[in-house]
PDB file of C-alpha atoms in Angstrom:
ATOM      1  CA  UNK W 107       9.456  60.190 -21.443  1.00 83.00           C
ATOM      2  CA  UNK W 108      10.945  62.650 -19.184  1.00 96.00           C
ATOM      3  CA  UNK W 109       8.945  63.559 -16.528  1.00 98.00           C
ATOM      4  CA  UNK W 110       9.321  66.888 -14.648  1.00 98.00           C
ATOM      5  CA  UNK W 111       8.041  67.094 -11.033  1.00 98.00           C
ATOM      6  CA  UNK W 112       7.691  70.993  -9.658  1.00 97.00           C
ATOM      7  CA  UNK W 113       8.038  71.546  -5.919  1.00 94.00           C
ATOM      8  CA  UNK W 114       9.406  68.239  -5.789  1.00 94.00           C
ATOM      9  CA  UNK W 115       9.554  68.576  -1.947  1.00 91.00           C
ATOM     10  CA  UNK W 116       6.093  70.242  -1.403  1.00 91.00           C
ATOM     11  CA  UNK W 117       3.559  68.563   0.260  1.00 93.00           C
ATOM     12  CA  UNK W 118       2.145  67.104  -3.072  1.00 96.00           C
ATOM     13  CA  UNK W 119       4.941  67.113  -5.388  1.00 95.00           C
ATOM     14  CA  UNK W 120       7.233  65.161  -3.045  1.00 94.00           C
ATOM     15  CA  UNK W 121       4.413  62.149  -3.133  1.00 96.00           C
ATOM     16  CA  UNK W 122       4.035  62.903  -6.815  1.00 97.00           C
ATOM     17  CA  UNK W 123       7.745  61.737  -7.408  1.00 97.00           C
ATOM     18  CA  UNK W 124       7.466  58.443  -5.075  1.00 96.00           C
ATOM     19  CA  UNK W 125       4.543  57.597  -6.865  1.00 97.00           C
ATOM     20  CA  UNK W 126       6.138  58.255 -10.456  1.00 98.00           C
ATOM     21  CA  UNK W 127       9.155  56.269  -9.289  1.00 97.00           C
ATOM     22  CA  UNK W 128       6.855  53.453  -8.282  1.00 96.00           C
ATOM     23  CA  UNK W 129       5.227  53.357 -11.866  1.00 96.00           C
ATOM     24  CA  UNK W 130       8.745  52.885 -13.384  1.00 96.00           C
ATOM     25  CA  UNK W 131       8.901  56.393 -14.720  1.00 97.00           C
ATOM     26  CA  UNK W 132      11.678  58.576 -15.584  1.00 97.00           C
ATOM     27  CA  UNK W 133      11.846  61.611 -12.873  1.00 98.00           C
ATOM     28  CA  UNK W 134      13.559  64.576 -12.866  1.00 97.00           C
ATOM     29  CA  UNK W 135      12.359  67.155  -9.478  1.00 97.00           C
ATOM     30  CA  UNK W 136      13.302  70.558  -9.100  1.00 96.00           C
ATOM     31  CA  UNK W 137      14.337  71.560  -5.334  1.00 93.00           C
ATOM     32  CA  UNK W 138      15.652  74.821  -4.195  1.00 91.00           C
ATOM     33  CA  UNK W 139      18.262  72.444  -2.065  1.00 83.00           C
ATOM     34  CA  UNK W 140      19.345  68.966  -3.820  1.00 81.00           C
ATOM     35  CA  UNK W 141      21.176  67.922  -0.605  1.00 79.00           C
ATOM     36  CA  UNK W 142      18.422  68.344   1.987  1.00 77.00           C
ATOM     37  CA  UNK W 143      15.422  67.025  -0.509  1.00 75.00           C
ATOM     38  CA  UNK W 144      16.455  63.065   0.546  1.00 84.00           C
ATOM     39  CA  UNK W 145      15.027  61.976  -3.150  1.00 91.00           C
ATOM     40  CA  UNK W 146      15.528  58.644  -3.959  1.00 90.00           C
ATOM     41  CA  UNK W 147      18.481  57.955  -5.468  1.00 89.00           C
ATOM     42  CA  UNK W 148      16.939  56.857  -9.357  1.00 91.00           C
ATOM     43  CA  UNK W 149      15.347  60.550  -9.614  1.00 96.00           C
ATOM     44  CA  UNK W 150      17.518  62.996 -11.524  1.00 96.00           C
ATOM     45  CA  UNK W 151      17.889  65.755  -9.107  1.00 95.00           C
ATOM     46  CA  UNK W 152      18.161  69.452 -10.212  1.00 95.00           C
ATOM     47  CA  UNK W 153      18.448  73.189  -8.502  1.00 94.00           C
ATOM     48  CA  UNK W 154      15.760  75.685  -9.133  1.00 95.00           C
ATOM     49  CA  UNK W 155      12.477  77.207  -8.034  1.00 95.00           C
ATOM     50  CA  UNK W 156       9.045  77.790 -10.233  1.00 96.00           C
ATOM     51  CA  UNK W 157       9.689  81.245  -8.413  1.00 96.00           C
ATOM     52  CA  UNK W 158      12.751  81.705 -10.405  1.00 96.00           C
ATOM     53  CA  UNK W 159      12.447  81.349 -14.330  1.00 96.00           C
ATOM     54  CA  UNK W 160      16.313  81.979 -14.628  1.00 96.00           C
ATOM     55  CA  UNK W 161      16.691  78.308 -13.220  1.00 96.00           C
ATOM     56  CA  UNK W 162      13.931  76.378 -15.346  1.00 97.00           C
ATOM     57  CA  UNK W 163      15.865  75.961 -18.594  1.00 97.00           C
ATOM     58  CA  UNK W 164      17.955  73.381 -17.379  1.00 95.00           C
ATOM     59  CA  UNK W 165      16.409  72.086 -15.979  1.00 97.00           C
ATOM     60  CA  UNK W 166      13.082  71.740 -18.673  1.00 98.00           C
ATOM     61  CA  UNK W 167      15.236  70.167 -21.463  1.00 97.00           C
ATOM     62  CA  UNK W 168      14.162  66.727 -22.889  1.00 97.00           C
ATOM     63  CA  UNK W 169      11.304  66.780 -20.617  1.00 97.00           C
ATOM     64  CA  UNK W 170       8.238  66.003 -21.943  1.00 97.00           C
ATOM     65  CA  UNK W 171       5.817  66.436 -19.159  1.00 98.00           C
ATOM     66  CA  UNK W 172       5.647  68.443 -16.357  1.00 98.00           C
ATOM     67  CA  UNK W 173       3.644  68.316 -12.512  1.00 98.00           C
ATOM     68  CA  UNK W 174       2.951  71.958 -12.154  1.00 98.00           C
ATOM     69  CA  UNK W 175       3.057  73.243  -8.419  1.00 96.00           C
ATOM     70  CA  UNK W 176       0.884  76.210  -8.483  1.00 94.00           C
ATOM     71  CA  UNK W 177       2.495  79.660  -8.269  1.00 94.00           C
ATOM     72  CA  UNK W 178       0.541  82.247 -10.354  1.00 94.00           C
ATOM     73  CA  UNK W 179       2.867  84.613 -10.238  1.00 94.00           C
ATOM     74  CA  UNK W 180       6.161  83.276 -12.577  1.00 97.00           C
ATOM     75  CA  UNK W 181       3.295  81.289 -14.409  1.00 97.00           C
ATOM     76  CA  UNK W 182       3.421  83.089 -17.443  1.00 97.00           C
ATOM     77  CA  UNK W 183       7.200  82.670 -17.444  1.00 98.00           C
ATOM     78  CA  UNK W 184       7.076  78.961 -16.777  1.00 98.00           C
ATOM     79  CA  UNK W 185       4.521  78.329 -20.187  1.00 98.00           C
ATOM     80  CA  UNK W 186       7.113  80.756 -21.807  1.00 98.00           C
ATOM     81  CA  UNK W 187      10.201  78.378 -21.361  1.00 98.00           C
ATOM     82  CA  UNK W 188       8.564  75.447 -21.205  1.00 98.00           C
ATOM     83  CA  UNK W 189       7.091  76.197 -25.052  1.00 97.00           C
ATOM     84  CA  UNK W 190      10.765  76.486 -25.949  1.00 97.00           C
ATOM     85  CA  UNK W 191      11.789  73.508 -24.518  1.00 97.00           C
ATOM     86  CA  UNK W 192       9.373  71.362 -26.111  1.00 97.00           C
ATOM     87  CA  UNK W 193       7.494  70.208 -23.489  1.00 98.00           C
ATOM     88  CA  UNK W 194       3.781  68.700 -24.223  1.00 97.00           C
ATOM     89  CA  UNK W 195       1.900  68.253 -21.141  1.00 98.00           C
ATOM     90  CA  UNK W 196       1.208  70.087 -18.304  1.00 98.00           C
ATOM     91  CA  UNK W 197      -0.483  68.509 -15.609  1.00 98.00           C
ATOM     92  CA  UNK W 198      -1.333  71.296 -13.227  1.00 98.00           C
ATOM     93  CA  UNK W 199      -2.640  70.835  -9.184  1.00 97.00           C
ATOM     94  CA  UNK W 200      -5.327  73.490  -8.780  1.00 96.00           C
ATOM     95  CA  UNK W 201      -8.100  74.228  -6.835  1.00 94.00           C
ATOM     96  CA  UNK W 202     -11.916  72.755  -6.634  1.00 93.00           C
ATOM     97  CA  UNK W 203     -13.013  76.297  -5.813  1.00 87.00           C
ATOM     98  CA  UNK W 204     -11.404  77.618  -9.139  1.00 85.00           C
ATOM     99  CA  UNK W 205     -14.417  78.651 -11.597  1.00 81.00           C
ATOM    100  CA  UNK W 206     -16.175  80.176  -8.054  1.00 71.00           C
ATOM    101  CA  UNK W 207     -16.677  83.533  -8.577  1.00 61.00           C
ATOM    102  CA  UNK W 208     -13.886  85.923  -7.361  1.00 66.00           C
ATOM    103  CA  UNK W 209     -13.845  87.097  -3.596  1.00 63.00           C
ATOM    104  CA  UNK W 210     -11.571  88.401  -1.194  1.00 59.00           C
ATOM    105  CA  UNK W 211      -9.636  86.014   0.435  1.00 54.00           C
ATOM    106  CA  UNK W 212     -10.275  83.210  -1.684  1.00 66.00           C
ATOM    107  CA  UNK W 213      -7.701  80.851  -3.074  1.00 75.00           C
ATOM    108  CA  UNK W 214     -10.031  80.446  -6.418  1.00 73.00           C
ATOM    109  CA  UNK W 215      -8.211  83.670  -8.441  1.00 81.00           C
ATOM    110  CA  UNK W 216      -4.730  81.801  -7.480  1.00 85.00           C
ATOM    111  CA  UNK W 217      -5.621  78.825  -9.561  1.00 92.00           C
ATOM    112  CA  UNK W 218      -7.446  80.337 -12.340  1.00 92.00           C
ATOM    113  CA  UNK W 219      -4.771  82.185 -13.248  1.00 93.00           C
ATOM    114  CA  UNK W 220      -2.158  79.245 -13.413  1.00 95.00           C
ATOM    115  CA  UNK W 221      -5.115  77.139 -15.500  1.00 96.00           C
ATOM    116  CA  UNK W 222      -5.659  79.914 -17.769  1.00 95.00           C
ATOM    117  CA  UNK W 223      -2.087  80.924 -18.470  1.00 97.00           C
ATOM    118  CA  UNK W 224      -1.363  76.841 -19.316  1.00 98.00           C
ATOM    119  CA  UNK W 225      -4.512  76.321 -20.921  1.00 97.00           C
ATOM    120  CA  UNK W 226      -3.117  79.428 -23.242  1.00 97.00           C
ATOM    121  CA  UNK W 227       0.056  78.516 -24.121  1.00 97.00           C
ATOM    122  CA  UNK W 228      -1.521  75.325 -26.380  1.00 96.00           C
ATOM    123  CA  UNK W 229      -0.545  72.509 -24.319  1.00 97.00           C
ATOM    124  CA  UNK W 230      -1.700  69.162 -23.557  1.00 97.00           C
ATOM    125  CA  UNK W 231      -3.157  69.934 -20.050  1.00 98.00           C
ATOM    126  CA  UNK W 232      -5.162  68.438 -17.883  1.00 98.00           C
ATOM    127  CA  UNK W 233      -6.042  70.250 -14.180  1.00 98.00           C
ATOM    128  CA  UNK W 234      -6.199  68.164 -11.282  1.00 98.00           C
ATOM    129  CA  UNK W 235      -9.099  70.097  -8.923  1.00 97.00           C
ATOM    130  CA  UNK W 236      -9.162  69.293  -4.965  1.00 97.00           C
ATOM    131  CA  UNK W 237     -10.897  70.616  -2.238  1.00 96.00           C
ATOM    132  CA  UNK W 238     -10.038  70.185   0.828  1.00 96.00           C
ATOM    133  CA  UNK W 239      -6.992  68.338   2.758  1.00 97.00           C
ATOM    134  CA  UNK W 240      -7.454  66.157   5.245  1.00 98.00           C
ATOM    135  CA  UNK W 241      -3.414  67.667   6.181  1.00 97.00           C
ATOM    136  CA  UNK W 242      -5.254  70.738   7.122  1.00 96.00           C
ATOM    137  CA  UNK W 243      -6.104  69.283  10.348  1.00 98.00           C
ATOM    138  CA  UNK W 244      -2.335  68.723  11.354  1.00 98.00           C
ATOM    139  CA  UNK W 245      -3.178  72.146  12.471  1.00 96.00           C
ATOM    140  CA  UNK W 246      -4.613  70.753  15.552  1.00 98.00           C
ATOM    141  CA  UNK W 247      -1.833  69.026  16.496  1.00 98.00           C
ATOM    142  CA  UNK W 248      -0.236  71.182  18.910  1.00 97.00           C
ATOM    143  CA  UNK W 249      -3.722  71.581  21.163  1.00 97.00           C
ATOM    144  CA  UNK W 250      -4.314  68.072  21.104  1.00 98.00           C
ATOM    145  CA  UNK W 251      -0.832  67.564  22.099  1.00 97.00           C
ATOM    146  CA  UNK W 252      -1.060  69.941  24.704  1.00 96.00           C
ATOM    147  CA  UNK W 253      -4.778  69.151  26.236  1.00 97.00           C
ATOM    148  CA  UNK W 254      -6.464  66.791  24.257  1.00 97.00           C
ATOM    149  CA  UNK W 255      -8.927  69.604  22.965  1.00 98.00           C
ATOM    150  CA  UNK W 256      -9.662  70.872  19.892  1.00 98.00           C
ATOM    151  CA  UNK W 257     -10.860  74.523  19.560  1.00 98.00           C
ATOM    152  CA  UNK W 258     -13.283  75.222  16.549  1.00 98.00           C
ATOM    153  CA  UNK W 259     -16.082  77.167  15.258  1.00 98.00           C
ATOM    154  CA  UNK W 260     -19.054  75.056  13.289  1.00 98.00           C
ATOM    155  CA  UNK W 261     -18.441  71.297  14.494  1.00 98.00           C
ATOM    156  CA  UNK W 262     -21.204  70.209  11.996  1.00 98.00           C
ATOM    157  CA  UNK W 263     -19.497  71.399   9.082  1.00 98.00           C
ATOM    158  CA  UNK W 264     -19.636  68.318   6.891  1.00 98.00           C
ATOM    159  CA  UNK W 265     -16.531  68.529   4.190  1.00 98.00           C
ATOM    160  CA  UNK W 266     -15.242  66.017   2.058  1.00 98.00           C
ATOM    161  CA  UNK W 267     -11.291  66.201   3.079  1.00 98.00           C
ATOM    162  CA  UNK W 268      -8.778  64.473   0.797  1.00 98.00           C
ATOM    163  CA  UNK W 269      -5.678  62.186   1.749  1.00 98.00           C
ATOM    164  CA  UNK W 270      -2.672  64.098  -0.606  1.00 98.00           C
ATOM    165  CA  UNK W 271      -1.389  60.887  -1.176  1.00 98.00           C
ATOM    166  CA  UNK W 272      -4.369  60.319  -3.095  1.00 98.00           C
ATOM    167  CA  UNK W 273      -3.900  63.457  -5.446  1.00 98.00           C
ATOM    168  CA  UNK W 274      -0.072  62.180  -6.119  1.00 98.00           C
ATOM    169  CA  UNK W 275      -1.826  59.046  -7.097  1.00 98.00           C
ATOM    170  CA  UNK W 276      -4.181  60.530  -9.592  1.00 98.00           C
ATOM    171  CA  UNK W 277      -1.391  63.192 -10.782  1.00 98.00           C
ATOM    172  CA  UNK W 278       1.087  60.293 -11.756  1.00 98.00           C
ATOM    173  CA  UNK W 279      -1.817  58.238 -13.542  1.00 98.00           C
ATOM    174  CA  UNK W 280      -2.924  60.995 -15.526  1.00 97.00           C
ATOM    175  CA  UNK W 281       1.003  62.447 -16.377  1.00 98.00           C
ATOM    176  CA  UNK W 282       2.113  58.244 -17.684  1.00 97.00           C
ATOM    177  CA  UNK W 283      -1.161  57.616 -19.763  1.00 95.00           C
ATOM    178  CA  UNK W 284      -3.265  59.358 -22.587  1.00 94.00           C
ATOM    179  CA  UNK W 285      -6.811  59.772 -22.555  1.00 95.00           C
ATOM    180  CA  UNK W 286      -7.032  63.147 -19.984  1.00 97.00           C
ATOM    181  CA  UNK W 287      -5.834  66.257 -22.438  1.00 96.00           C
ATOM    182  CA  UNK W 288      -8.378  68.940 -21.925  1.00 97.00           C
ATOM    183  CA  UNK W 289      -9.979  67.725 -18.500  1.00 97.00           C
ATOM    184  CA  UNK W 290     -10.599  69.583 -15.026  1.00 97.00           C
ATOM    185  CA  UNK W 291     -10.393  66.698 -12.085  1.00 97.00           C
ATOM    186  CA  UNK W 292     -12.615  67.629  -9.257  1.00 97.00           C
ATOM    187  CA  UNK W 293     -11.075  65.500  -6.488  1.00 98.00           C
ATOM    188  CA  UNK W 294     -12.186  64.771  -2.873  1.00 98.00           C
ATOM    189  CA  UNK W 295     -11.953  62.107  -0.313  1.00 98.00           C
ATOM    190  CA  UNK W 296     -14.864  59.224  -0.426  1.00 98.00           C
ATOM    191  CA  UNK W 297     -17.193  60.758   2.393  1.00 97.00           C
ATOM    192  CA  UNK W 298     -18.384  63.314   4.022  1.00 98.00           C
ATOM    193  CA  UNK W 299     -17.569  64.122   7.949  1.00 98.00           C
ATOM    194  CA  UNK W 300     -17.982  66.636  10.342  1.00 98.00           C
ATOM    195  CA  UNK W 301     -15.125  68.425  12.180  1.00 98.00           C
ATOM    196  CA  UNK W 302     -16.653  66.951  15.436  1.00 98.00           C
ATOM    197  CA  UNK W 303     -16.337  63.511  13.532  1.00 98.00           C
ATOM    198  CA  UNK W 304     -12.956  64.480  12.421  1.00 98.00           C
ATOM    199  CA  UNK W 305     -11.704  65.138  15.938  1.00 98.00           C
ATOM    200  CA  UNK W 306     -13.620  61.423  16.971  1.00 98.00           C
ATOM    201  CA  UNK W 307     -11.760  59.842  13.823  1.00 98.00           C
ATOM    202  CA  UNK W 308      -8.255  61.258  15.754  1.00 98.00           C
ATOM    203  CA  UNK W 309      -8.946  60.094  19.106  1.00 98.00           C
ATOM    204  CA  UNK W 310     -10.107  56.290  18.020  1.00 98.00           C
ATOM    205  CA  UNK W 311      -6.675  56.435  16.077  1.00 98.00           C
ATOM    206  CA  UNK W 312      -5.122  57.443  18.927  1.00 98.00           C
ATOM    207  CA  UNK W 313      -7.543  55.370  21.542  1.00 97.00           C
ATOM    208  CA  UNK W 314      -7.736  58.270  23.714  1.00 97.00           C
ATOM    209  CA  UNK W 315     -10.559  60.971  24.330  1.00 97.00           C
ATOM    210  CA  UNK W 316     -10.275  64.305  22.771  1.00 98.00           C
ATOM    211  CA  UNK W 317     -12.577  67.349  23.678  1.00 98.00           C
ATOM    212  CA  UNK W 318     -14.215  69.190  20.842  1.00 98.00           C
ATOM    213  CA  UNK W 319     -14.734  73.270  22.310  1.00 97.00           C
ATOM    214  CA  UNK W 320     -17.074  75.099  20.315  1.00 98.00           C
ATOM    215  CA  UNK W 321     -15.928  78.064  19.894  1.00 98.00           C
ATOM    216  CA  UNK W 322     -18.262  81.377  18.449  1.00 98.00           C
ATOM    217  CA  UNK W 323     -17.299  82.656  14.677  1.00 97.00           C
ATOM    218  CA  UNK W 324     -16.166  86.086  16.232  1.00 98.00           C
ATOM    219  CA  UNK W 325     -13.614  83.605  18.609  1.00 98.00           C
ATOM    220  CA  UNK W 326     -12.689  81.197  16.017  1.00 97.00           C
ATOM    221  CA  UNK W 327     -11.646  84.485  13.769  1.00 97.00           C
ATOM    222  CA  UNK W 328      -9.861  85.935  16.616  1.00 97.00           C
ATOM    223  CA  UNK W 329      -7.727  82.999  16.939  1.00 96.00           C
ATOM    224  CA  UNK W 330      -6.708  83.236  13.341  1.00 96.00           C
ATOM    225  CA  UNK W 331      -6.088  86.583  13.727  1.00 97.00           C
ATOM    226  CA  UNK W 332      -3.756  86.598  16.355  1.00 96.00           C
ATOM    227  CA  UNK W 333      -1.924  83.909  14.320  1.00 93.00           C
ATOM    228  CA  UNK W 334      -1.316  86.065  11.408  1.00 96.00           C
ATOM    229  CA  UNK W 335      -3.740  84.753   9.284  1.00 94.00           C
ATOM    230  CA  UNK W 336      -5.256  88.123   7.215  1.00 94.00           C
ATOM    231  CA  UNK W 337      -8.659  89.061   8.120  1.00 95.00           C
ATOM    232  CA  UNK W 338     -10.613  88.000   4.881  1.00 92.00           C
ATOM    233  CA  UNK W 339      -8.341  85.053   4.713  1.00 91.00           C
ATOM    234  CA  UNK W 340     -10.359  84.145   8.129  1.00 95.00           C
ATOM    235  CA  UNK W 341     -13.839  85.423   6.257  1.00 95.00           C
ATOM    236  CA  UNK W 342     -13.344  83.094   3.538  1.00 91.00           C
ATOM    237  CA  UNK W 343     -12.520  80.081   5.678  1.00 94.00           C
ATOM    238  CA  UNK W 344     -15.652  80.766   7.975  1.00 96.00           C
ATOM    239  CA  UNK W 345     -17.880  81.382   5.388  1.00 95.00           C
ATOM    240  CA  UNK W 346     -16.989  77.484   3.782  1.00 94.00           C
ATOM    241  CA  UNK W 347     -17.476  76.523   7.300  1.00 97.00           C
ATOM    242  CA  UNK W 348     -20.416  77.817   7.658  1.00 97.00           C
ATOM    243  CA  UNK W 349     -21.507  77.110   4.414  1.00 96.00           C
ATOM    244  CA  UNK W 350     -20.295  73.041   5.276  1.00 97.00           C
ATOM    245  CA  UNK W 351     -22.779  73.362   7.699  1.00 98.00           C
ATOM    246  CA  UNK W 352     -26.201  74.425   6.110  1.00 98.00           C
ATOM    247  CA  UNK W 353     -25.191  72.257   3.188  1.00 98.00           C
ATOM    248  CA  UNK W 354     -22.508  69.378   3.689  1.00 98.00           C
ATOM    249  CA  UNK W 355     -20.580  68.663   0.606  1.00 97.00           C
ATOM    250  CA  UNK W 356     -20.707  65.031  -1.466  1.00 97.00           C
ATOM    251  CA  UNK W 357     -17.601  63.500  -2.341  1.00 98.00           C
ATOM    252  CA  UNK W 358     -16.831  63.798  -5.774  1.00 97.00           C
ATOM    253  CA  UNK W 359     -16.355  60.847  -8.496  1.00 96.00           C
ATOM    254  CA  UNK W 360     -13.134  61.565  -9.503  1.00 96.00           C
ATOM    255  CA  UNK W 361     -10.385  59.446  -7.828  1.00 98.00           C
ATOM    256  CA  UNK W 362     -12.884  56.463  -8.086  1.00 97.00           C
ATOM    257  CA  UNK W 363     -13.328  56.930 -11.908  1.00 96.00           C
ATOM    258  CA  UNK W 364      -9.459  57.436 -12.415  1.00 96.00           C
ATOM    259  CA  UNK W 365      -8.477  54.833  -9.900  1.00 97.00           C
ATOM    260  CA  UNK W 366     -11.300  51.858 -10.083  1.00 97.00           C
ATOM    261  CA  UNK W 367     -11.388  51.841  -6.335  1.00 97.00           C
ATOM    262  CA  UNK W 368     -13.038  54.652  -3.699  1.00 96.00           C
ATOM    263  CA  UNK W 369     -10.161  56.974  -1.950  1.00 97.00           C
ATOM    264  CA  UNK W 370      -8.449  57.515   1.401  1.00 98.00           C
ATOM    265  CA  UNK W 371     -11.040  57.430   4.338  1.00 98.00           C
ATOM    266  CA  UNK W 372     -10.585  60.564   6.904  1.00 98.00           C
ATOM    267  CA  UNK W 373     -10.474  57.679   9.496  1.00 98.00           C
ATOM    268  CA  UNK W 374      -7.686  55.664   7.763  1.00 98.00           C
ATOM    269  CA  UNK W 375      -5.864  59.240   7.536  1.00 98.00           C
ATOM    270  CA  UNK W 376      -6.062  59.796  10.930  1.00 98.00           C
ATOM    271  CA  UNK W 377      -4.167  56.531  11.767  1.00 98.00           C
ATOM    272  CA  UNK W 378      -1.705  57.007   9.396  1.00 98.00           C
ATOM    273  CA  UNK W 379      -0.955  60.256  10.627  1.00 98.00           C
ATOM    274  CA  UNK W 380      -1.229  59.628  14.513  1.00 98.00           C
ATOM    275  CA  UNK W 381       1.813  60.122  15.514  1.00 97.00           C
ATOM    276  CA  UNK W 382       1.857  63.306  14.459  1.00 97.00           C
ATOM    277  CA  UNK W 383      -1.245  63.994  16.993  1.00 97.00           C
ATOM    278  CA  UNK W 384       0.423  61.775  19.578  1.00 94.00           C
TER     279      UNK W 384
END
């Protein structure tokens, strides 16, 4: 069974493949640029981009599954061919916020339309649902780096963040065994932490002290702002904040009903990824 990794060098898909190739499965990943994707050498390596339908069918013959990378916008394309090609399953990464009702600036219209466009075209799907990534705080890399601070609005925001590592592991269970047509995967890490405890998890990883600066909601959105981000991008991202903090969020029981053990810890993240604060 022919297994077809999208975005094979996204920040998913790329652990998606490792952890197919680990499970003896046969890969194929589609990159924009073969030469620069450093895949390992057993994967079957092929030129095109979800973004560009006149590349996928080549490189969706004899597959029989597919990791779907989500990109609403060629979706409907990308059931199309992959109908014709004889594909079965679809295992799509979406979003936890998904079925939340539509608002500017959210990310939940994005994935609805990629689960509703696969759901459509009759195959065997199965939607894996996260919330958010523990990656997201890479973002405070570069102040860390530069004075061990961290600059954020709502410290006490309790979320449930998610190693990605942990979604390739769920995506390559559920793409090499039956038993999950037809189900939506809610997926988050196995606890719930504040940012403040977030920033605490970095600096024990990195056994140094790091200074958490509250910042107002008007600041924090400034900041944003002046990095590009779109204003109701910044909304959206302070209202879940916000929202985090009046009512933390509880780790879902999806990786430890797929997996048989709990998932990733924020704190084992964090020393993982240290050298990326350091």
């Amino acid at each position: 069974m022919t297994i077809l990794v999208t975005g094979a060098t996204g920040s998913v898909g790329r652990l998606v493949v490792d952890e197919l190739v680990a499970l003896g499965a046969p890969v194929r990943a589609l990159t924009v640029n073969p030469e620069k994707a450093a895949l390992p050498e057993d994967v079957d390596v092929v030129t095109g981009y979800l973004g560009r339908p006149g590349t996928l069918p080549a490189a969706l013959k004899g597959v029989d599954a597919v990791y779907l990378a989500p990109l609403p916008d060629t979706v409907v394309e990308f059931t199309e061919l992959a109908r014709e090609a004889g594909v079965g399953r679809v295992v799509a990464l979406s979003g936890s916020n998904a079925d939340e009702e539509e608002r500017e600036g959210s990310s939940g219209a994005h994935y609805l339309k990629v689960e509703r466009a696969v759901e459509a075209a009759g195959f065997d799907w199965t939607f894996l649902r996260p919330g958010v990534f523990a990656n997201n705080t890479l973002g405070w890399a570069d102040e860390i780096r530069a004075s061990g601070t961290v600059s954020s609005a709502y410290p006490d925001a309790a979320q449930t963040p998610i190693d990605l590592r942990d979604i390739a592991r769920v995506a390559a269970k559920v793409l090499t065994e039956s038993g999950h047509t037809g189900r939506k995967i809610t997926l988050s890490g196995p606890e719930s932490i504040t940012q403040a405890g977030q920033v605490a998890a970095i600096a024990a990883a990195l056994g140094t002290e790091i200074r958490f600066h509250e910042l107002t909601r008007a600041e924090h959105r400034q900041v944003w702002l002046d990095h590009g981000i779109p204003g109701e991008v910044a909304d959206w991202l302070l209202d879940g904040f916000a929202e985090a903090t009046e009512h933390p969020q509880v780790p879902e029981p999806g990786y430890r009903e797929l997996m048989g053990e709990p998932g990733t810890t924020y704190q084992q993240w964090a020393i993982d990824n240290a050298g990326a604060f350091r």
